[in-house]
mmCIF file of N, CA and C in Angstrom:
data_model
loop_
_atom_site.group_PDB
_atom_site.id
_atom_site.type_symbol
_atom_site.label_atom_id
_atom_site.label_comp_id
_atom_site.label_asym_id
_atom_site.label_seq_id
_atom_site.Cartn_x
_atom_site.Cartn_y
_atom_site.Cartn_z
ATOM 1 N N HIS A 1098 -67.485 114.326 -33.190
ATOM 2 C CA HIS A 1098 -67.020 112.923 -32.252
ATOM 3 C C HIS A 1098 -66.343 112.230 -33.460
ATOM 4 N N ILE A 1099 -67.230 112.032 -33.933
ATOM 5 C CA ILE A 1099 -67.332 110.225 -34.991
ATOM 6 C C ILE A 1099 -65.920 110.430 -35.756
ATOM 7 N N PHE A 1100 -65.828 111.603 -36.624
ATOM 8 C CA PHE A 1100 -64.621 112.383 -36.875
ATOM 9 C C PHE A 1100 -63.514 112.481 -36.497
ATOM 10 N N ARG A 1101 -63.437 113.114 -35.449
ATOM 11 C CA ARG A 1101 -62.082 112.858 -34.332
ATOM 12 C C ARG A 1101 -61.931 111.470 -34.618
ATOM 13 N N HIS A 1102 -62.937 110.130 -34.453
ATOM 14 C CA HIS A 1102 -62.204 109.140 -34.381
ATOM 15 C C HIS A 1102 -62.288 108.084 -35.341
ATOM 16 N N SER A 1103 -62.764 108.223 -36.170
ATOM 17 C CA SER A 1103 -62.935 108.038 -37.253
ATOM 18 C C SER A 1103 -60.967 107.301 -37.901
ATOM 19 N N TYR A 1104 -60.432 108.127 -37.443
ATOM 20 C CA TYR A 1104 -59.484 108.165 -37.970
ATOM 21 C C TYR A 1104 -57.904 107.031 -37.199
ATOM 22 N N ASP A 1105 -58.819 106.357 -36.325
ATOM 23 C CA ASP A 1105 -58.182 106.307 -34.771
ATOM 24 C C ASP A 1105 -56.968 104.804 -35.213
ATOM 25 N N TYR A 1106 -56.390 104.186 -36.588
ATOM 26 C CA TYR A 1106 -56.602 103.493 -36.317
ATOM 27 C C TYR A 1106 -54.900 103.885 -37.667
ATOM 28 N N GLU A 1107 -53.629 102.087 -37.477
ATOM 29 C CA GLU A 1107 -52.515 102.850 -37.349
ATOM 30 C C GLU A 1107 -52.513 101.749 -39.429
ATOM 31 N N LEU A 1108 -52.145 102.847 -40.531
ATOM 32 C CA LEU A 1108 -52.727 101.526 -42.091
ATOM 33 C C LEU A 1108 -50.953 100.568 -41.658
ATOM 34 N N ALA A 1109 -51.435 100.120 -42.220
ATOM 35 C CA ALA A 1109 -50.110 98.712 -42.628
ATOM 36 C C ALA A 1109 -49.519 99.056 -44.153
ATOM 37 N N PRO A 1110 -48.497 99.370 -43.596
ATOM 38 C CA PRO A 1110 -47.884 100.367 -45.149
ATOM 39 C C PRO A 1110 -48.216 99.554 -46.123
ATOM 40 N N ASP A 1111 -47.273 98.089 -45.780
ATOM 41 C CA ASP A 1111 -47.772 96.720 -46.850
ATOM 42 C C ASP A 1111 -49.074 96.761 -48.673
ATOM 43 N N ARG A 1112 -50.049 96.994 -47.537
ATOM 44 C CA ARG A 1112 -51.353 96.538 -48.033
ATOM 45 C C ARG A 1112 -51.212 97.864 -48.188
ATOM 46 N N VAL A 1113 -51.471 99.557 -48.443
ATOM 47 C CA VAL A 1113 -51.664 100.593 -48.643
ATOM 48 C C VAL A 1113 -50.405 99.988 -50.147
ATOM 49 N N LYS A 1114 -48.983 100.324 -50.218
ATOM 50 C CA LYS A 1114 -48.374 99.865 -51.161
ATOM 51 C C LYS A 1114 -48.940 99.076 -52.505
ATOM 52 N N SER A 1115 -49.346 97.567 -51.863
ATOM 53 C CA SER A 1115 -50.676 96.818 -52.869
ATOM 54 C C SER A 1115 -51.408 97.316 -52.973
ATOM 55 N N LEU A 1116 -52.180 97.934 -52.569
ATOM 56 C CA LEU A 1116 -53.561 98.890 -52.768
ATOM 57 C C LEU A 1116 -53.250 99.856 -54.462
ATOM 58 N N LYS A 1117 -52.383 100.639 -53.480
ATOM 59 C CA LYS A 1117 -51.954 100.989 -54.909
ATOM 60 C C LYS A 1117 -51.204 101.036 -55.338
ATOM 61 N N GLN A 1118 -50.864 100.194 -56.027
ATOM 62 C CA GLN A 1118 -50.016 99.459 -56.906
ATOM 63 C C GLN A 1118 -51.437 98.978 -57.618
ATOM 64 N N LYS A 1119 -52.426 97.819 -57.135
ATOM 65 C CA LYS A 1119 -53.535 97.176 -57.497
ATOM 66 C C LYS A 1119 -54.274 98.153 -59.080
ATOM 67 N N ILE A 1120 -53.769 99.774 -58.086
ATOM 68 C CA ILE A 1120 -54.779 100.878 -58.902
ATOM 69 C C ILE A 1120 -53.727 101.425 -60.189
ATOM 70 N N LEU A 1121 -52.805 101.732 -59.164
ATOM 71 C CA LEU A 1121 -52.003 102.497 -60.811
ATOM 72 C C LEU A 1121 -52.125 101.111 -62.153
ATOM 73 N N THR A 1122 -51.518 99.865 -61.976
ATOM 74 C CA THR A 1122 -52.422 98.547 -62.889
ATOM 75 C C THR A 1122 -53.632 98.761 -63.758
ATOM 76 N N ASN A 1123 -54.623 99.133 -62.311
ATOM 77 C CA ASN A 1123 -55.483 98.209 -63.085
ATOM 78 C C ASN A 1123 -56.471 100.354 -63.991
ATOM 79 N N TRP A 1124 -55.350 101.602 -63.833
ATOM 80 C CA TRP A 1124 -55.927 102.949 -63.639
ATOM 81 C C TRP A 1124 -56.699 103.022 -65.427
ATOM 82 N N ARG A 1125 -56.850 102.909 -65.959
ATOM 83 C CA ARG A 1125 -57.078 102.606 -67.499
ATOM 84 C C ARG A 1125 -58.879 102.297 -66.807
ATOM 85 N N TYR A 1126 -58.827 100.692 -66.724
ATOM 86 C CA TYR A 1126 -60.113 100.456 -66.254
ATOM 87 C C TYR A 1126 -61.013 101.812 -65.358
ATOM 88 N N ILE A 1127 -60.528 101.987 -64.578
ATOM 89 C CA ILE A 1127 -60.873 102.612 -63.832
ATOM 90 C C ILE A 1127 -61.533 104.624 -64.304
ATOM 91 N N GLU A 1128 -60.324 104.529 -64.053
ATOM 92 C CA GLU A 1128 -60.374 105.511 -65.195
ATOM 93 C C GLU A 1128 -61.629 105.492 -66.622
ATOM 94 N N ARG A 1129 -62.586 104.502 -67.391
ATOM 95 C CA ARG A 1129 -63.197 104.523 -68.449
ATOM 96 C C ARG A 1129 -64.514 103.718 -67.687
ATOM 97 N N ASP A 1130 -63.991 103.447 -66.443
ATOM 98 C CA ASP A 1130 -65.882 103.379 -65.716
ATOM 99 C C ASP A 1130 -66.106 104.488 -64.454
ATOM 100 N N LEU A 1131 -65.407 105.151 -64.873
ATOM 101 C CA LEU A 1131 -65.352 106.945 -64.538
ATOM 102 C C LEU A 1131 -66.437 107.740 -65.581
ATOM 103 N N ASP A 1132 -65.299 107.161 -66.926
ATOM 104 C CA ASP A 1132 -65.770 108.183 -67.546
ATOM 105 C C ASP A 1132 -67.506 108.079 -67.697
ATOM 106 N N ILE A 1133 -67.946 106.577 -67.503
ATOM 107 C CA ILE A 1133 -69.255 105.430 -68.196
ATOM 108 C C ILE A 1133 -70.194 106.588 -66.744
ATOM 109 N N PHE A 1134 -70.164 106.336 -65.377
ATOM 110 C CA PHE A 1134 -70.433 106.255 -64.702
ATOM 111 C C PHE A 1134 -70.703 108.643 -65.193
ATOM 112 N N ILE A 1135 -69.787 109.469 -65.219
ATOM 113 C CA ILE A 1135 -70.347 110.617 -65.467
ATOM 114 C C ILE A 1135 -71.679 111.167 -65.861
ATOM 115 N N ASP A 1136 -71.044 109.870 -67.905
ATOM 116 C CA ASP A 1136 -71.884 109.918 -68.953
ATOM 117 C C ASP A 1136 -73.710 109.065 -68.589
ATOM 118 N N PHE A 1137 -73.259 109.068 -67.052
ATOM 119 C CA PHE A 1137 -74.288 108.401 -66.667
ATOM 120 C C PHE A 1137 -75.599 109.591 -66.323
ATOM 121 N N LEU A 1138 -74.614 109.871 -65.436
ATOM 122 C CA LEU A 1138 -75.858 111.234 -64.254
ATOM 123 C C LEU A 1138 -75.886 112.812 -65.185
ATOM 124 N N GLN A 1139 -75.179 112.210 -66.489
ATOM 125 C CA GLN A 1139 -75.007 114.009 -67.105
ATOM 126 C C GLN A 1139 -76.331 113.483 -67.984
ATOM 127 N N GLY A 1140 -76.293 112.077 -68.368
ATOM 128 C CA GLY A 1140 -76.988 111.927 -69.381
ATOM 129 C C GLY A 1140 -79.109 111.762 -68.258
ATOM 130 N N ALA A 1141 -79.137 111.816 -67.166
ATOM 131 C CA ALA A 1141 -80.182 111.564 -65.387
ATOM 132 C C ALA A 1141 -80.456 113.161 -65.314
ATOM 133 N N MET A 1142 -79.348 114.230 -65.445
ATOM 134 C CA MET A 1142 -79.495 115.198 -65.220
ATOM 135 C C MET A 1142 -80.441 115.886 -66.455
ATOM 136 N N LYS A 1143 -80.413 115.349 -67.352
ATOM 137 C CA LYS A 1143 -81.224 115.819 -68.446
ATOM 138 C C LYS A 1143 -82.917 115.432 -68.294
ATOM 139 N N ASP A 1144 -82.904 114.639 -68.231
ATOM 140 C CA ASP A 1144 -84.288 114.171 -67.797
ATOM 141 C C ASP A 1144 -85.031 114.780 -66.843
#
């Protein structure tokens, strides 16, 4: 029930385009942060 209704809204195309551009512009930082997080998780699994 919840899943079926969780997408019961429309996305604003201009907003999606703006968010996409922000992601593309900052991708190197996002990728770096994800790598740091992955390293942290892998270290935590070793303990």
